[in-house]
């Protein structure tokens, strides 16, 4: 149950642009980003604490936890500076924040990989969970390739009026929420390995009787 909660909390920062009270797509409030980054970071810490008990590849979630911690720190620095968010000149802290946000698909792919277990044909729930994780992993890998491909040029030519910032806005509005939904679906379909094993064992016993 705690891993389900952790995955749901992690999705927060990915879904920030789908909240109805968000007014600006390309220049969101850094305070709101900070709040959701903290929620996602706490979710990643909870995931690590619980996943190490049941998942053999729990350590793959460490990069995501570290990146979310960096986002929390960098956003705090941006807020403390008093500078208007994403206005020229774009600060080093803002570039660092955008860079780590664009690396989130890569780190998310590692989390989905840590959740990946071979499905059991005797258990439909496990098969659905396996399929969701495969799909989430594939989506994260595609987005990782796209963001990493353009990350260098985006940071090099970024300004408040550049096309690179428009690309970042599109990624925030569509790319990140897709991964957020993947985390929510993984949370809904996740079951601890021992529970899956127990349900399969019980079903096999009943069939034999």
GROMACS .gro file of C-alpha atoms in nm:
model
  209
    1UNK     CA    1   0.000   0.000   0.000
    2UNK     CA    2   0.283   0.242   0.081
    3UNK     CA    3   0.442   0.188  -0.260
    4UNK     CA    4   0.107   0.275  -0.420
    5UNK     CA    5   0.098   0.599  -0.220
    6UNK     CA    6   0.461   0.672  -0.308
    7UNK     CA    7   0.401   0.632  -0.683
    8UNK     CA    8   0.094   0.856  -0.663
    9UNK     CA    9   0.292   1.125  -0.478
   10UNK     CA   10   0.576   1.108  -0.732
   11UNK     CA   11   0.328   1.193  -1.009
   12UNK     CA   12   0.255   1.536  -0.854
   13UNK     CA   13   0.534   1.735  -1.020
   14UNK     CA   14   0.458   1.576  -1.358
   15UNK     CA   15   0.092   1.679  -1.348
   16UNK     CA   16   0.142   2.038  -1.233
   17UNK     CA   17   0.030   2.188  -1.565
   18UNK     CA   18  -0.296   1.998  -1.567
   19UNK     CA   19  -0.425   2.159  -1.250
   20UNK     CA   20  -0.720   2.385  -1.340
   21UNK     CA   21  -0.592   2.688  -1.147
   22UNK     CA   22  -0.261   2.705  -1.338
   23UNK     CA   23  -0.283   3.028  -1.539
   24UNK     CA   24   0.042   3.043  -1.737
   25UNK     CA   25   0.179   2.750  -1.932
   26UNK     CA   26   0.522   2.880  -2.026
   27UNK     CA   27   0.583   3.077  -1.705
   28UNK     CA   28   0.429   2.880  -1.415
   29UNK     CA   29   0.463   2.995  -1.057
   30UNK     CA   30   0.793   2.879  -0.902
   31UNK     CA   31   0.613   2.855  -0.567
   32UNK     CA   32   0.372   2.601  -0.713
   33UNK     CA   33   0.658   2.409  -0.876
   34UNK     CA   34   0.835   2.404  -0.540
   35UNK     CA   35   0.530   2.266  -0.360
   36UNK     CA   36   0.477   1.983  -0.607
   37UNK     CA   37   0.852   1.911  -0.624
   38UNK     CA   38   0.854   1.862  -0.247
   39UNK     CA   39   0.554   1.629  -0.268
   40UNK     CA   40   0.720   1.424  -0.542
   41UNK     CA   41   1.050   1.416  -0.355
   42UNK     CA   42   0.882   1.285  -0.040
   43UNK     CA   43   0.708   1.025  -0.256
   44UNK     CA   44   1.041   0.913  -0.403
   45UNK     CA   45   1.193   0.880  -0.054
   46UNK     CA   46   0.895   0.672   0.059
   47UNK     CA   47   0.928   0.459  -0.254
   48UNK     CA   48   1.296   0.389  -0.183
   49UNK     CA   49   1.226   0.298   0.179
   50UNK     CA   50   0.950   0.054   0.086
   51UNK     CA   51   1.082  -0.077  -0.247
   52UNK     CA   52   1.407  -0.199  -0.094
   53UNK     CA   53   1.198  -0.447   0.107
   54UNK     CA   54   1.027  -0.609  -0.190
   55UNK     CA   55   1.201  -0.509  -0.515
   56UNK     CA   56   1.543  -0.642  -0.612
   57UNK     CA   57   1.615  -0.337  -0.834
   58UNK     CA   58   1.494  -0.070  -0.591
   59UNK     CA   59   1.824   0.119  -0.630
   60UNK     CA   60   1.721   0.225  -0.983
   61UNK     CA   61   1.491   0.481  -0.820
   62UNK     CA   62   1.785   0.664  -0.656
   63UNK     CA   63   1.854   0.897  -0.957
   64UNK     CA   64   1.492   1.017  -0.958
   65UNK     CA   65   1.506   1.085  -0.585
   66UNK     CA   66   1.828   1.284  -0.625
   67UNK     CA   67   1.694   1.483  -0.923
   68UNK     CA   68   1.378   1.576  -0.731
   69UNK     CA   69   1.591   1.685  -0.435
   70UNK     CA   70   1.793   1.907  -0.671
   71UNK     CA   71   1.470   2.054  -0.810
   72UNK     CA   72   1.354   2.141  -0.459
   73UNK     CA   73   1.684   2.316  -0.381
   74UNK     CA   74   1.710   2.498  -0.716
   75UNK     CA   75   1.349   2.616  -0.704
   76UNK     CA   76   1.411   2.751  -0.355
   77UNK     CA   77   1.708   2.948  -0.489
   78UNK     CA   78   1.494   3.084  -0.775
   79UNK     CA   79   1.223   3.194  -0.533
   80UNK     CA   80   1.478   3.349  -0.297
   81UNK     CA   81   1.638   3.551  -0.578
   82UNK     CA   82   1.319   3.752  -0.627
   83UNK     CA   83   1.368   3.749  -1.004
   84UNK     CA   84   1.061   3.717  -1.225
   85UNK     CA   85   1.044   3.357  -1.339
   86UNK     CA   86   1.183   3.282  -1.688
   87UNK     CA   87   1.237   3.645  -1.781
   88UNK     CA   88   1.556   3.763  -1.953
   89UNK     CA   89   1.825   3.715  -1.859
   90UNK     CA   90   1.754   3.350  -1.783
   91UNK     CA   91   1.953   3.266  -1.468
   92UNK     CA   92   2.180   2.965  -1.419
   93UNK     CA   93   1.939   2.833  -1.154
   94UNK     CA   94   1.649   2.848  -1.401
   95UNK     CA   95   1.853   2.666  -1.665
   96UNK     CA   96   1.949   2.401  -1.410
   97UNK     CA   97   1.585   2.359  -1.308
   98UNK     CA   98   1.477   2.315  -1.671
   99UNK     CA   99   1.763   2.071  -1.737
  100UNK     CA  100   1.665   1.846  -1.447
  101UNK     CA  101   1.298   1.862  -1.542
  102UNK     CA  102   1.387   1.748  -1.892
  103UNK     CA  103   1.590   1.460  -1.748
  104UNK     CA  104   1.296   1.336  -1.542
  105UNK     CA  105   1.173   1.098  -1.817
  106UNK     CA  106   1.509   0.920  -1.811
  107UNK     CA  107   1.506   0.881  -1.434
  108UNK     CA  108   1.139   0.779  -1.444
  109UNK     CA  109   1.224   0.504  -1.692
  110UNK     CA  110   1.460   0.359  -1.431
  111UNK     CA  111   1.179   0.357  -1.174
  112UNK     CA  112   0.946   0.174  -1.411
  113UNK     CA  113   1.228  -0.070  -1.483
  114UNK     CA  114   1.264  -0.137  -1.110
  115UNK     CA  115   0.891  -0.219  -1.096
  116UNK     CA  116   0.911  -0.455  -1.391
  117UNK     CA  117   0.856  -0.819  -1.301
  118UNK     CA  118   0.769  -1.115  -1.521
  119UNK     CA  119   0.395  -1.153  -1.539
  120UNK     CA  120   0.227  -1.474  -1.432
  121UNK     CA  121  -0.019  -1.608  -1.688
  122UNK     CA  122  -0.224  -1.753  -1.401
  123UNK     CA  123  -0.287  -1.407  -1.254
  124UNK     CA  124  -0.464  -1.144  -1.464
  125UNK     CA  125  -0.385  -0.862  -1.220
  126UNK     CA  126  -0.012  -0.929  -1.244
  127UNK     CA  127  -0.035  -0.936  -1.623
  128UNK     CA  128  -0.210  -0.598  -1.632
  129UNK     CA  129   0.050  -0.450  -1.396
  130UNK     CA  130   0.329  -0.589  -1.611
  131UNK     CA  131   0.172  -0.441  -1.924
  132UNK     CA  132   0.133  -0.099  -1.762
  133UNK     CA  133   0.497  -0.098  -1.654
  134UNK     CA  134   0.614  -0.203  -2.002
  135UNK     CA  135   0.409   0.076  -2.160
  136UNK     CA  136   0.532   0.330  -1.904
  137UNK     CA  137   0.891   0.225  -1.962
  138UNK     CA  138   0.852   0.259  -2.340
  139UNK     CA  139   0.691   0.604  -2.315
  140UNK     CA  140   0.961   0.725  -2.075
  141UNK     CA  141   1.237   0.600  -2.305
  142UNK     CA  142   1.088   0.779  -2.608
  143UNK     CA  143   1.052   1.106  -2.415
  144UNK     CA  144   1.403   1.062  -2.275
  145UNK     CA  145   1.545   1.036  -2.626
  146UNK     CA  146   1.359   1.346  -2.743
  147UNK     CA  147   1.447   1.564  -2.444
  148UNK     CA  148   1.814   1.461  -2.432
  149UNK     CA  149   1.842   1.516  -2.809
  150UNK     CA  150   1.737   1.880  -2.780
  151UNK     CA  151   1.856   1.961  -2.428
  152UNK     CA  152   2.194   2.105  -2.532
  153UNK     CA  153   2.049   2.346  -2.788
  154UNK     CA  154   1.767   2.447  -2.553
  155UNK     CA  155   2.007   2.549  -2.276
  156UNK     CA  156   2.249   2.714  -2.520
  157UNK     CA  157   1.999   2.938  -2.696
  158UNK     CA  158   1.742   2.984  -2.420
  159UNK     CA  159   1.586   3.325  -2.372
  160UNK     CA  160   1.243   3.449  -2.272
  161UNK     CA  161   1.143   3.493  -2.638
  162UNK     CA  162   1.325   3.199  -2.799
  163UNK     CA  163   1.162   2.898  -2.963
  164UNK     CA  164   1.347   2.675  -2.719
  165UNK     CA  165   1.130   2.803  -2.437
  166UNK     CA  166   0.821   2.718  -2.643
  167UNK     CA  167   0.952   2.360  -2.677
  168UNK     CA  168   0.997   2.347  -2.299
  169UNK     CA  169   0.640   2.469  -2.254
  170UNK     CA  170   0.506   2.198  -2.487
  171UNK     CA  171   0.706   1.938  -2.298
  172UNK     CA  172   0.570   2.065  -1.965
  173UNK     CA  173   0.213   2.068  -2.096
  174UNK     CA  174   0.209   1.729  -2.271
  175UNK     CA  175   0.525   1.524  -2.206
  176UNK     CA  176   0.541   1.547  -1.829
  177UNK     CA  177   0.169   1.481  -1.768
  178UNK     CA  178   0.191   1.162  -1.975
  179UNK     CA  179   0.459   1.030  -1.740
  180UNK     CA  180   0.253   1.148  -1.443
  181UNK     CA  181  -0.039   0.940  -1.568
  182UNK     CA  182   0.196   0.643  -1.605
  183UNK     CA  183   0.295   0.678  -1.241
  184UNK     CA  184  -0.072   0.691  -1.137
  185UNK     CA  185  -0.153   0.381  -1.343
  186UNK     CA  186   0.146   0.201  -1.190
  187UNK     CA  187   0.020   0.301  -0.846
  188UNK     CA  188  -0.327   0.165  -0.920
  189UNK     CA  189  -0.208  -0.168  -1.061
  190UNK     CA  190   0.089  -0.232  -0.829
  191UNK     CA  191   0.082  -0.532  -0.597
  192UNK     CA  192   0.358  -0.660  -0.372
  193UNK     CA  193   0.528  -0.973  -0.510
  194UNK     CA  194   0.426  -1.185  -0.213
  195UNK     CA  195   0.059  -1.088  -0.255
  196UNK     CA  196   0.064  -1.188  -0.620
  197UNK     CA  197   0.232  -1.517  -0.527
  198UNK     CA  198  -0.020  -1.584  -0.251
  199UNK     CA  199  -0.319  -1.516  -0.477
  200UNK     CA  200  -0.181  -1.750  -0.743
  201UNK     CA  201  -0.115  -2.021  -0.481
  202UNK     CA  202  -0.464  -1.991  -0.336
  203UNK     CA  203  -0.619  -2.005  -0.682
  204UNK     CA  204  -0.418  -2.315  -0.772
  205UNK     CA  205  -0.516  -2.486  -0.447
  206UNK     CA  206  -0.886  -2.415  -0.502
  207UNK     CA  207  -0.869  -2.547  -0.857
  208UNK     CA  208  -0.704  -2.866  -0.742
  209UNK     CA  209  -0.979  -2.919  -0.484
   0.00000   0.00000   0.00000
